[in-house]
Short mmCIF file of C-alpha atoms in Angstrom, two decimals:
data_model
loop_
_atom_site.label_atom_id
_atom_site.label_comp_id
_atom_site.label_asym_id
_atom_site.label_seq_id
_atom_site.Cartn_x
_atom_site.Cartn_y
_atom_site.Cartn_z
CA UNK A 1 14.08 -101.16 -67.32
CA UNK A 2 16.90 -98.60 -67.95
CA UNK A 3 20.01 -100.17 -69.87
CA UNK A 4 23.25 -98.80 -70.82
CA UNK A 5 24.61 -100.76 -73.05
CA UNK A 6 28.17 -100.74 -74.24
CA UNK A 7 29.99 -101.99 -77.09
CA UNK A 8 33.21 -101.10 -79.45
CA UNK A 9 35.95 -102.77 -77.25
CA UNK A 10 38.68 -105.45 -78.53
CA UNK A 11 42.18 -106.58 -79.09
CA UNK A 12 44.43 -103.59 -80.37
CA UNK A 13 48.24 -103.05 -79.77
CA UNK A 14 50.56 -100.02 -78.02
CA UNK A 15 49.05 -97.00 -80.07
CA UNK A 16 46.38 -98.22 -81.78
CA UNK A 17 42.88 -96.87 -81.43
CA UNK A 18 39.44 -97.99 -80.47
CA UNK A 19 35.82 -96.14 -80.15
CA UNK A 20 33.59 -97.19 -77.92
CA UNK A 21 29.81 -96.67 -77.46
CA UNK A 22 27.41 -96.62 -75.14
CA UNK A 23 23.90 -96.66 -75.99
CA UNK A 24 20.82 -95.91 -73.17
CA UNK A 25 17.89 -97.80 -73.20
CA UNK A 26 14.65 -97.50 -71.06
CA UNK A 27 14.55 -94.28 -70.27
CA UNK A 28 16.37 -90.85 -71.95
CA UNK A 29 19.57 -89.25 -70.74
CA UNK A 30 19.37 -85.98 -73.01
CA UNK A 31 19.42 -84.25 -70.02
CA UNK A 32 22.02 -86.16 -67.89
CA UNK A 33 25.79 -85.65 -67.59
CA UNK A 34 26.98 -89.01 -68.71
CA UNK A 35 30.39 -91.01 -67.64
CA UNK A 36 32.67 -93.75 -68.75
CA UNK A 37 34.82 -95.85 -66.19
CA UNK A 38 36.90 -98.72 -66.51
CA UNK A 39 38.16 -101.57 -64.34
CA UNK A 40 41.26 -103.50 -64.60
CA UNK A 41 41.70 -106.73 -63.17
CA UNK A 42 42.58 -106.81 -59.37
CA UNK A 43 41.53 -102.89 -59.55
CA UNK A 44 38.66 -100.87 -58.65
CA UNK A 45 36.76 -99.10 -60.75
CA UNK A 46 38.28 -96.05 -61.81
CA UNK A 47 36.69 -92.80 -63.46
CA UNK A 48 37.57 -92.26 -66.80
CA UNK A 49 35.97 -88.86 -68.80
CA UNK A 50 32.76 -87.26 -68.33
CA UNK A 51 30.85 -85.02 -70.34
CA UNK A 52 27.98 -82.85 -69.90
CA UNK A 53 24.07 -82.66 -71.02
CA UNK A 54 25.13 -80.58 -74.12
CA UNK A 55 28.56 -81.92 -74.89
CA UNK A 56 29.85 -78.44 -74.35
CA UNK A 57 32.37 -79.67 -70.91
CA UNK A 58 34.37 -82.78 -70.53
CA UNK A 59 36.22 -84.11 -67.97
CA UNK A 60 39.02 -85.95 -67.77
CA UNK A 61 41.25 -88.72 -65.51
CA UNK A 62 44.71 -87.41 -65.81
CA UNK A 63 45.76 -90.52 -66.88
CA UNK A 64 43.94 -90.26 -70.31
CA UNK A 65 43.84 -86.33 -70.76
CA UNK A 66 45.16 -85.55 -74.77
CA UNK A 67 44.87 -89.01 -75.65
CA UNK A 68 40.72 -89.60 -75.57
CA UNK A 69 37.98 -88.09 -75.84
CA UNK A 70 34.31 -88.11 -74.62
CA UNK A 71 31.35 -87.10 -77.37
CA UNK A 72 27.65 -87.93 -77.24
CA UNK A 73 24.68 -87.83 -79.72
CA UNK A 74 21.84 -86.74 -77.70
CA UNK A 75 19.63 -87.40 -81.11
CA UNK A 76 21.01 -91.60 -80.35
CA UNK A 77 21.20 -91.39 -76.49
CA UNK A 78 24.78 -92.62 -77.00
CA UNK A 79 27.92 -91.73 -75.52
CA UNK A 80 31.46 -92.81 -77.17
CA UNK A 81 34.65 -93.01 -75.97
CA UNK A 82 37.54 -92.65 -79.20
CA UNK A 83 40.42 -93.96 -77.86
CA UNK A 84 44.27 -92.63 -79.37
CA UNK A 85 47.39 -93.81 -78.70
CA UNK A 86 46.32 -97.00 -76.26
CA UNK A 87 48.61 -97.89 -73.84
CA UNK A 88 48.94 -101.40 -72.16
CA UNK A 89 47.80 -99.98 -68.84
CA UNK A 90 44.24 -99.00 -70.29
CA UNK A 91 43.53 -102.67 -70.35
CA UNK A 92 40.22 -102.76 -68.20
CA UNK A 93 36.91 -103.38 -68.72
CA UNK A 94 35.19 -100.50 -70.10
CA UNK A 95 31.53 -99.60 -68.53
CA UNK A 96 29.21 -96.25 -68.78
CA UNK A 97 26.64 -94.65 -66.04
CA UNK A 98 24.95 -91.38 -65.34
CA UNK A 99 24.77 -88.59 -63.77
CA UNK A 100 21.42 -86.80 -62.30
CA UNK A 101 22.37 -83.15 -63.51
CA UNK A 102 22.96 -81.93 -66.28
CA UNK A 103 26.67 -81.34 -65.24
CA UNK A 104 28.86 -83.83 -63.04
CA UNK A 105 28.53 -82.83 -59.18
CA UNK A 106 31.73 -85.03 -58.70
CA UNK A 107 33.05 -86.53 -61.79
CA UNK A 108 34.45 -89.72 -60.38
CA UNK A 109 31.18 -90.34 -58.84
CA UNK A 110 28.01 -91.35 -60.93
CA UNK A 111 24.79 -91.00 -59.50
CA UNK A 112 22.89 -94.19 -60.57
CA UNK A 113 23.58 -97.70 -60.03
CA UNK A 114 23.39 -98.82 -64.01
CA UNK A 115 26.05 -100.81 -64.52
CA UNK A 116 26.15 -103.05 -67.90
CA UNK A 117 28.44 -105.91 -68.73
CA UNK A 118 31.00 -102.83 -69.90
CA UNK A 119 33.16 -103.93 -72.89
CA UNK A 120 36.62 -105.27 -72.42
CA UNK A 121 39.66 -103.40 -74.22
CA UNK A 122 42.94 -105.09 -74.20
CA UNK A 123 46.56 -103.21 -75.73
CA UNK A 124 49.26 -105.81 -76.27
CA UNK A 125 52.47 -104.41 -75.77
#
């Protein structure tokens, strides 16, 4: 049974930091473009930052362009998020999914239906 299972999230406040992980169980995604998205409440789900197989190309939301940034350890088959100057607004739940290439066809859209419990950030004001 594939998992993706994501952790790192908490209570921080306006311009604090947080890194978040997401760790793949079940089967590998070395190979896989992976993803991290985030809902808030009343919201949909929203794309967040994507990176490629290698880690050599991420992508971005606009939203959170120059303030996070996307890494992975293929050696762990885990993906992190680090998190810079939080703003209330990226109060969401936090969740990670894959891609089937090695490179996002369409960022915003992951290919697989592996959605975890995510892990819930929160920025006080």
């Amino acid at each position: 049974q594939v998992q993706l299972v994501e952790s790192g999230g908490g209570l921080v406040q306006a311009g604090g930091s947080l890194r978040l992980s997401c760790a793949a169980s079940g089967r590998a995604f070395t190979s896989s473009a992976m993803g991290w998205f985030r809902q808030a409440p009343g919201k949909e789900r929203e794309f967040v930052a994507a990176i490629s197989w290698s880690g050599g190309t991420t992508y971005y939301a606009d939203s959170v362009k120059g303030r996070f940034t996307i890494s992975r350890d293929n050696a762990k088959d885990t993906v992190y998020l680090q998190m810079n100057s939080l703003k209330p607004e990226d109060t969401a739940v936090y969740y990670c999914n894959a891609y089937r290439r090695p490179f996002p066809a369409v960022p915003s859209t992951p290919d697989f239906d592996y959605w975890g419990q995510g892990t819930q950030v929160t920025v006080s004001s």
